[in-house]
Coordinates of C-alpha atoms in Angstrom, one line a residue:
M1 CA -14.2 -12.6 -12.7
A2 CA -14.3 -16.5 -13.2
K3 CA -14.4 -18.4 -10.1
S4 CA -11.0 -20.5 -10.2
P5 CA -9.2 -22.3 -7.4
S6 CA -5.9 -20.8 -8.3
H7 CA -7.5 -17.2 -8.0
A8 CA -9.0 -18.0 -4.8
L9 CA -5.6 -19.5 -3.6
G10 CA -3.8 -16.3 -4.7
Q11 CA -6.1 -14.1 -2.8
I12 CA -5.5 -16.2 0.4
V13 CA -1.8 -15.9 0.0
G14 CA -2.2 -12.1 -0.7
Y15 CA -4.2 -11.8 2.5
A16 CA -1.7 -13.9 4.5
M17 CA 1.2 -11.9 3.2
E18 CA -0.5 -8.5 4.1
Q19 CA -1.2 -9.8 7.6
A20 CA 2.5 -10.7 8.0
F21 CA 3.6 -7.4 6.7
Y22 CA 1.3 -5.6 9.0
Q23 CA 3.0 -7.6 11.9
M24 CA 6.4 -6.4 10.6
L25 CA 5.4 -2.9 10.3
L26 CA 3.6 -2.4 13.6
P27 CA 6.8 -2.4 15.7
V28 CA 8.2 0.1 13.4
A29 CA 5.2 2.4 13.9
E30 CA 5.2 1.8 17.6
E31 CA 9.1 2.7 17.7
F32 CA 8.6 6.0 16.0
S33 CA 5.1 7.0 17.4
L34 CA 3.3 6.6 14.1
F35 CA -0.2 5.5 13.3
L36 CA -0.3 2.4 11.1
D37 CA -3.4 2.3 8.7
R38 CA -4.5 -0.5 6.7
Q39 CA -7.7 -1.8 5.1
G40 CA -10.2 -2.3 7.6
P41 CA -12.6 -0.2 10.0
R42 CA -11.4 3.2 11.0
R43 CA -13.7 5.9 12.7
S44 CA -12.0 8.7 10.4
R45 CA -13.1 6.9 7.3
G46 CA -16.8 6.3 8.4
T47 CA -18.1 3.3 6.6
K48 CA -15.2 3.1 4.0
K49 CA -12.8 0.3 4.8
K50 CA -10.1 1.1 2.0
V51 CA -7.2 3.3 2.8
T52 CA -7.6 6.1 0.2
W53 CA -5.4 9.0 -0.4
I54 CA -5.9 11.8 -2.9
D55 CA -3.1 13.1 -5.1
D56 CA -2.8 16.9 -6.2
H57 CA -4.9 16.0 -9.4
G58 CA -7.9 14.7 -7.3
N59 CA -7.2 11.0 -8.2
N60 CA -7.7 8.3 -5.6
H61 CA -5.1 5.9 -4.7
D62 CA -6.1 2.7 -2.5
L63 CA -3.0 1.7 -0.6
D64 CA -2.0 -1.4 1.5
F65 CA -0.4 0.6 4.5
V66 CA 0.2 4.1 5.4
L67 CA 2.4 5.2 8.3
E68 CA 1.2 8.6 9.7
R69 CA 2.4 11.2 11.9
N70 CA -0.2 12.5 14.4
G71 CA -2.6 10.0 13.1
N72 CA -5.2 8.0 15.0
A73 CA -8.4 6.1 14.7
D74 CA -10.3 9.4 14.7
Q75 CA -8.0 11.7 12.5
Q76 CA -6.0 11.2 9.5
G77 CA -2.3 12.3 10.1
V78 CA 0.6 13.5 7.9
P79 CA 1.9 10.6 5.7
A80 CA 5.4 9.4 6.8
A81 CA 5.2 6.3 4.6
F82 CA 3.2 5.0 1.8
I83 CA 3.5 1.1 1.2
E84 CA 1.9 -1.2 -1.3
S85 CA 2.4 -4.9 -1.3
A86 CA 1.9 -7.6 -4.0
W87 CA 2.4 -11.3 -4.6
R88 CA 2.8 -12.7 -8.1
R89 CA 2.3 -16.5 -8.5
Y90 CA 4.1 -16.4 -11.9
T91 CA 5.8 -13.7 -13.8
K92 CA 3.1 -12.9 -16.3
H93 CA 1.8 -9.5 -15.8
S94 CA 4.5 -8.5 -13.3
V95 CA 5.4 -5.4 -15.3
N96 CA 1.6 -4.5 -15.2
K97 CA 1.4 -4.9 -11.4
A98 CA 4.7 -3.0 -11.0
G99 CA 3.2 -0.2 -13.1
E100 CA 0.1 -0.1 -10.8
I101 CA 2.3 0.2 -7.7
A102 CA 4.3 3.0 -9.2
N103 CA 1.1 4.8 -10.6
A104 CA -0.1 4.7 -6.9
L105 CA 3.0 5.9 -5.2
V106 CA 4.6 8.3 -7.5
P107 CA 1.6 10.7 -7.7
L108 CA 1.6 10.7 -3.9
R109 CA 5.2 11.6 -3.5
R110 CA 4.7 14.5 -5.7
T111 CA 1.6 15.5 -3.6
F112 CA 3.1 15.2 -0.4
R113 CA 6.7 16.4 -1.6
Y114 CA 7.1 18.7 1.5
E115 CA 6.3 16.0 4.0
R116 CA 8.8 13.5 2.1
P117 CA 7.1 10.3 2.9
F118 CA 8.8 6.9 2.4
L119 CA 7.5 5.2 -0.6
G120 CA 7.8 1.3 -0.5
A121 CA 6.7 -1.9 -2.0
L122 CA 6.8 -5.1 -0.4
V123 CA 6.7 -7.8 -3.1
A124 CA 7.0 -11.5 -3.1
G125 CA 6.7 -14.4 -5.4
E126 CA 7.8 -14.4 -9.1
W127 CA 8.7 -11.1 -10.7
T128 CA 10.6 -10.4 -14.0
Q129 CA 13.5 -8.2 -14.0
G130 CA 11.6 -5.9 -16.0
G131 CA 8.9 -5.5 -13.2
I132 CA 11.5 -5.0 -10.6
T133 CA 13.2 -2.5 -12.7
H134 CA 9.8 -0.6 -13.4
M135 CA 9.4 -0.4 -9.7
E136 CA 12.8 0.9 -8.9

C-alpha cells in the first residue's frame, strides 16, 4: 500500500476510536461478568494477536471486540456479543466497508444461533445512507 499521510492519519484515528470504544465496553463487561476480548496478547491465542472466530463453514472472521461468557485470558468463552468498529473519513467505499462488517457478523450469528449473541457495529465518520442501510 502507498505511504500516504492521509492513510496514516486514518489509521491513527481508527486506533484511537477502538481504544475509546474499548473504554466504553469495559464497564458493560464488568457489570455483566463478561470477558472483553480485543486485539492484543491473550494466553489462549498463543502468539496470535487477532481476535478470530470461525463460522460453521470453516471461515475465519477477525473482529474488533467479543464479549464472552465464562471467558478469561486462558480460555475462550461463549460469545455474548460480536462487535466491529469502523471509521470512514469520507463516504467513498462506505457501502463496501458495511458489506465487510456484515460479512463478518452475519455468519457468526448463524453459527452461534443457540447462544444468541448480540451483533453490533460501532461506526463513526462519513457514511452514505446506502452503507448504513446495508449494515442494518
